[in-house]
Amino acid sequence: MFFRSACRCHALSAMIIAVAALAGCHQDMYDQPRYEPLEPSDFFGDGRSARPLVPGTVIYGAEMADDVLHTGRSDGELATELPLELDAALLRRGQERFNIYCSNCHGRSGDGNGMIVQRGYRQPPTYHSDRLRGAPIGHFFEVMTNGFGVMPAYSIQVNAGDRWAIAAYIRALQLSQFATLDDVAASERAKLEQAAATPPEDANP
Amino acid sequence: MPQIFHPSMNAIARASIFGAVFIVAGIGWLLFEFYRSSYQTQVGVVRPQPVEFSHEHHVGGLGIDCRYCHTAVENSPLAGMPPTQICMQCHSQIWADSPKLEPVRASFRTGESIAWTRVHDLPDFVYFDHSIHVQKGVGCVSCHGQVDQMPLMWRTETLHMKWCLDCHRNPQPHLRPRELVFSMAPLPQTQATHAEAAEAAQEEPQAQPRAAHAAAASLASADLMKLHQIASPTSCSICHR
């Protein structure tokens, strides 16, 4: 008699402990009642906790001037000069950004034969045509900002300063394709001449 | 008063005195194994996504830089999920009729978000900032694995606190020069590759082979501690703020 009731008592207390232990296992701290960035929401009708921007929103503290830096145009004409100071750092920045965002289609040297083009995107014109070599630098900025033909706008990924850096780097690419040995610093010239003398190891052009 | 326990209980009692140690240890071990299991950590577990997006194809096959889509990774805590607009920069023309991409096109038409499943989800009581790690030279690969070899996304790391601290206590082996942070090459292990690759890296600064990238990175990692001013704090409030 006592044996059975003791047994039941033990079973009951074991269950209580188990339930208490399980109840302690909930994940409230892991998933707190606040939104992580981009977390879905059942509060808003469109299911987004990240609210879309109201039309006309400007970035706090950003200059939204109609100056050449942001439009690529001054007095309605495409800018012919870089509105930023040109130095090695700007060109390096431009090279980095170009290789991230542009080279996929335009190719690393700007000949318009990047990987995405090889996979079927319409081929962009080479930068090294007379037309684009003669185009004002503001043209490249404007194309990046607004898109051109099938090329989409890149202002959602690349800010205005970086777009000018890329434009400067495009100019450098254009120069590079028409450079002569005289443009090479004397210290580097020997290296090039040596490379020209020895045939490349693999025949990959 | 009747006898409560049957005489056979004596044997069980004796056994359990010795066995208790093993039982408790066994339960502890089971819990520990569960905590480290892929069921719990999601390591190597592919989670269903609305579109079968392949990093292997986009990163490994096409060579698209991480930052093309994850645009905020250099200057914000969140790496940034690309808006549908970025998908459509290419897929307005390429694979434009593919049924697999219909959710993307639908999102573009209607303006509704694609509801991706977050693979690397930290607990809400942990603060993590991508930008500082990228600026200090921690490569994407260190935490996300070689995504250029992942057809679908999975975790390669546990995201346990121990894992964070292992690196914060000794960050040096995980550092790269800033220009190689987005390279998918893992850091090499052997000294021989270091020397070879460093040579190759010097000869060909523009088109370095991937191994060279990584080796050059690892070679310099001692100096990178100074150059990037690595503090890698381990105080609680750095992450639990």
Tab-separated table of N, CA, C and O in Angstrom, chain A residues 161-205:
chain	number	residue	atom	x	y	z
A	161	GLY	N	31.053	60.018	-54.509
A	161	GLY	CA	32.509	60.140	-54.472
A	161	GLY	C	33.179	58.959	-55.157
A	161	GLY	O	34.132	59.119	-55.930
A	162	ASP	N	32.658	57.772	-54.881
A	162	ASP	CA	33.236	56.574	-55.487
A	162	ASP	C	32.974	56.528	-56.988
A	162	ASP	O	33.789	56.005	-57.749
A	163	ARG	N	31.836	57.085	-57.407
A	163	ARG	CA	31.559	57.092	-58.851
A	163	ARG	C	32.565	57.977	-59.581
A	163	ARG	O	33.012	57.646	-60.674
A	164	TRP	N	32.947	59.088	-58.943
A	164	TRP	CA	33.983	59.932	-59.553
A	164	TRP	C	35.327	59.209	-59.545
A	164	TRP	O	36.103	59.303	-60.505
A	165	ALA	N	35.598	58.472	-58.456
A	165	ALA	CA	36.858	57.721	-58.397
A	165	ALA	C	36.905	56.698	-59.528
A	165	ALA	O	37.941	56.519	-60.181
A	166	ILE	N	35.759	56.043	-59.776
A	166	ILE	CA	35.705	55.070	-60.866
A	166	ILE	C	35.903	55.767	-62.207
A	166	ILE	O	36.637	55.278	-63.077
A	167	ALA	N	35.261	56.928	-62.365
A	167	ALA	CA	35.407	57.672	-63.620
A	167	ALA	C	36.877	58.020	-63.858
A	167	ALA	O	37.394	57.889	-64.982
A	168	ALA	N	37.560	58.423	-62.782
A	168	ALA	CA	38.988	58.741	-62.912
A	168	ALA	C	39.770	57.498	-63.312
A	168	ALA	O	40.685	57.556	-64.154
A	169	TYR	N	39.388	56.364	-62.737
A	169	TYR	CA	40.106	55.121	-63.059
A	169	TYR	C	39.834	54.689	-64.502
A	169	TYR	O	40.718	54.143	-65.171
A	170	ILE	N	38.621	54.965	-64.984
A	170	ILE	CA	38.315	54.649	-66.391
A	170	ILE	C	39.241	55.454	-67.301
A	170	ILE	O	39.773	54.940	-68.284
A	171	ARG	N	39.458	56.726	-66.941
A	171	ARG	CA	40.405	57.548	-67.697
A	171	ARG	C	41.801	56.907	-67.676
A	171	ARG	O	42.493	56.870	-68.695
A	172	ALA	N	42.188	56.388	-66.502
A	172	ALA	CA	43.497	55.736	-66.397
A	172	ALA	C	43.552	54.505	-67.289
A	172	ALA	O	44.564	54.262	-67.967
A	173	LEU	N	42.458	53.747	-67.324
A	173	LEU	CA	42.406	52.570	-68.203
A	173	LEU	C	42.559	52.979	-69.660
A	173	LEU	O	43.268	52.337	-70.439
A	174	GLN	N	41.864	54.085	-70.008
A	174	GLN	CA	41.932	54.551	-71.398
A	174	GLN	C	43.359	54.938	-71.765
A	174	GLN	O	43.848	54.617	-72.843
A	175	LEU	N	44.031	55.625	-70.838
A	175	LEU	CA	45.429	55.991	-71.080
A	175	LEU	C	46.285	54.740	-71.224
A	175	LEU	O	47.166	54.657	-72.076
A	176	SER	N	45.996	53.742	-70.366
A	176	SER	CA	46.859	52.562	-70.320
A	176	SER	C	46.885	51.827	-71.655
A	176	SER	O	47.906	51.268	-72.043
A	177	GLN	N	45.756	51.847	-72.376
A	177	GLN	CA	45.691	51.070	-73.616
A	177	GLN	C	46.426	51.740	-74.761
A	177	GLN	O	46.642	51.127	-75.802
A	178	PHE	N	46.761	53.004	-74.577
A	178	PHE	CA	47.470	53.716	-75.645
A	178	PHE	C	48.828	54.217	-75.151
A	178	PHE	O	49.399	55.143	-75.712
A	179	ALA	N	49.302	53.603	-74.083
A	179	ALA	CA	50.576	54.028	-73.517
A	179	ALA	C	51.727	53.480	-74.356
A	179	ALA	O	51.606	52.430	-74.983
A	180	THR	N	52.824	54.211	-74.380
A	180	THR	CA	54.029	53.740	-75.061
A	180	THR	C	55.102	53.481	-74.014
A	180	THR	O	54.925	53.803	-72.840
A	181	LEU	N	56.180	52.899	-74.475
A	181	LEU	CA	57.263	52.577	-73.551
A	181	LEU	C	57.828	53.846	-72.907
A	181	LEU	O	58.320	53.812	-71.779
A	182	ASP	N	57.685	54.962	-73.600
A	182	ASP	CA	58.220	56.214	-73.050
A	182	ASP	C	57.443	56.655	-71.808
A	182	ASP	O	57.957	57.409	-70.983
A	183	ASP	N	56.183	56.182	-71.697
A	183	ASP	CA	55.377	56.570	-70.533
A	183	ASP	C	55.782	55.808	-69.277
A	183	ASP	O	55.382	56.177	-68.175
A	184	VAL	N	56.537	54.726	-69.473
A	184	VAL	CA	56.896	53.892	-68.331
A	184	VAL	C	58.102	54.480	-67.634
A	184	VAL	O	59.057	54.913	-68.285
A	185	ALA	N	58.067	54.500	-66.303
A	185	ALA	CA	59.197	55.017	-65.532
A	185	ALA	C	60.439	54.193	-65.857
A	185	ALA	O	60.351	52.976	-66.059
A	186	ALA	N	61.571	54.869	-65.907
A	186	ALA	CA	62.813	54.225	-66.325
A	186	ALA	C	63.120	52.996	-65.477
A	186	ALA	O	63.608	51.979	-65.970
A	187	SER	N	62.774	53.084	-64.190
A	187	SER	CA	63.104	51.979	-63.289
A	187	SER	C	62.303	50.722	-63.621
A	187	SER	O	62.732	49.606	-63.364
A	188	GLU	N	61.105	50.902	-64.211
A	188	GLU	CA	60.243	49.756	-64.504
A	188	GLU	C	60.457	49.233	-65.924
A	188	GLU	O	59.995	48.151	-66.268
A	189	ARG	N	61.122	50.033	-66.749
A	189	ARG	CA	61.211	49.718	-68.171
A	189	ARG	C	61.941	48.392	-68.416
A	189	ARG	O	61.519	47.587	-69.239
A	190	ALA	N	63.019	48.195	-67.662
A	190	ALA	CA	63.823	46.988	-67.850
A	190	ALA	C	62.968	45.746	-67.636
A	190	ALA	O	63.066	44.762	-68.373
A	191	LYS	N	62.088	45.819	-66.644
A	191	LYS	CA	61.215	44.680	-66.331
A	191	LYS	C	60.338	44.321	-67.518
A	191	LYS	O	60.191	43.163	-67.887
A	192	LEU	N	59.767	45.360	-68.145
A	192	LEU	CA	58.894	45.133	-69.295
A	192	LEU	C	59.673	44.544	-70.460
A	192	LEU	O	59.210	43.618	-71.117
A	193	GLU	N	60.862	45.113	-70.708
A	193	GLU	CA	61.663	44.628	-71.835
A	193	GLU	C	62.051	43.174	-71.633
A	193	GLU	O	62.038	42.368	-72.554
A	194	GLN	N	62.350	42.847	-70.379
A	194	GLN	CA	62.713	41.463	-70.074
A	194	GLN	C	61.512	40.543	-70.310
A	194	GLN	O	61.634	39.465	-70.866
A	195	ALA	N	60.327	41.006	-69.890
A	195	ALA	CA	59.116	40.204	-70.057
A	195	ALA	C	58.802	39.995	-71.525
A	195	ALA	O	58.352	38.928	-71.945
A	196	ALA	N	59.064	41.016	-72.338
A	196	ALA	CA	58.791	40.916	-73.771
A	196	ALA	C	59.745	39.938	-74.440
A	196	ALA	O	59.390	39.255	-75.401
A	197	ALA	N	60.971	39.869	-73.913
A	197	ALA	CA	61.981	39.002	-74.513
A	197	ALA	C	61.674	37.530	-74.271
A	197	ALA	O	61.893	36.688	-75.139
A	198	THR	N	61.156	37.242	-73.060
A	198	THR	CA	60.850	35.842	-72.752
A	198	THR	C	59.390	35.559	-73.083
A	198	THR	O	58.504	36.295	-72.641
A	199	PRO	N	59.122	34.509	-73.879
A	199	PRO	CA	57.728	34.186	-74.216
A	199	PRO	C	56.964	33.744	-72.971
A	199	PRO	O	57.555	33.120	-72.076
A	200	PRO	N	55.696	34.075	-72.895
A	200	PRO	CA	54.896	33.691	-71.722
A	200	PRO	C	54.793	32.175	-71.599
A	200	PRO	O	54.810	31.470	-72.606
A	201	GLU	N	54.690	31.714	-70.357
A	201	GLU	CA	54.711	30.268	-70.116
A	201	GLU	C	53.474	29.578	-70.668
A	201	GLU	O	53.551	28.549	-71.308
A	202	ASP	N	52.309	30.154	-70.414
A	202	ASP	CA	51.118	29.552	-71.004
A	202	ASP	C	50.615	30.472	-72.104
A	202	ASP	O	50.778	31.682	-72.051
A	203	ALA	N	50.024	29.859	-73.106
A	203	ALA	CA	49.664	30.617	-74.305
A	203	ALA	C	48.328	31.326	-74.164
A	203	ALA	O	47.723	31.714	-75.139
A	204	ASN	N	47.885	31.489	-72.926
A	204	ASN	CA	46.593	32.130	-72.689
A	204	ASN	C	46.708	33.628	-72.931
A	204	ASN	O	47.461	34.303	-72.243
A	205	PRO	N	46.029	34.183	-73.923
A	205	PRO	CA	46.205	35.611	-74.227
A	205	PRO	C	45.624	36.489	-73.127
A	205	PRO	O	44.610	36.139	-72.554
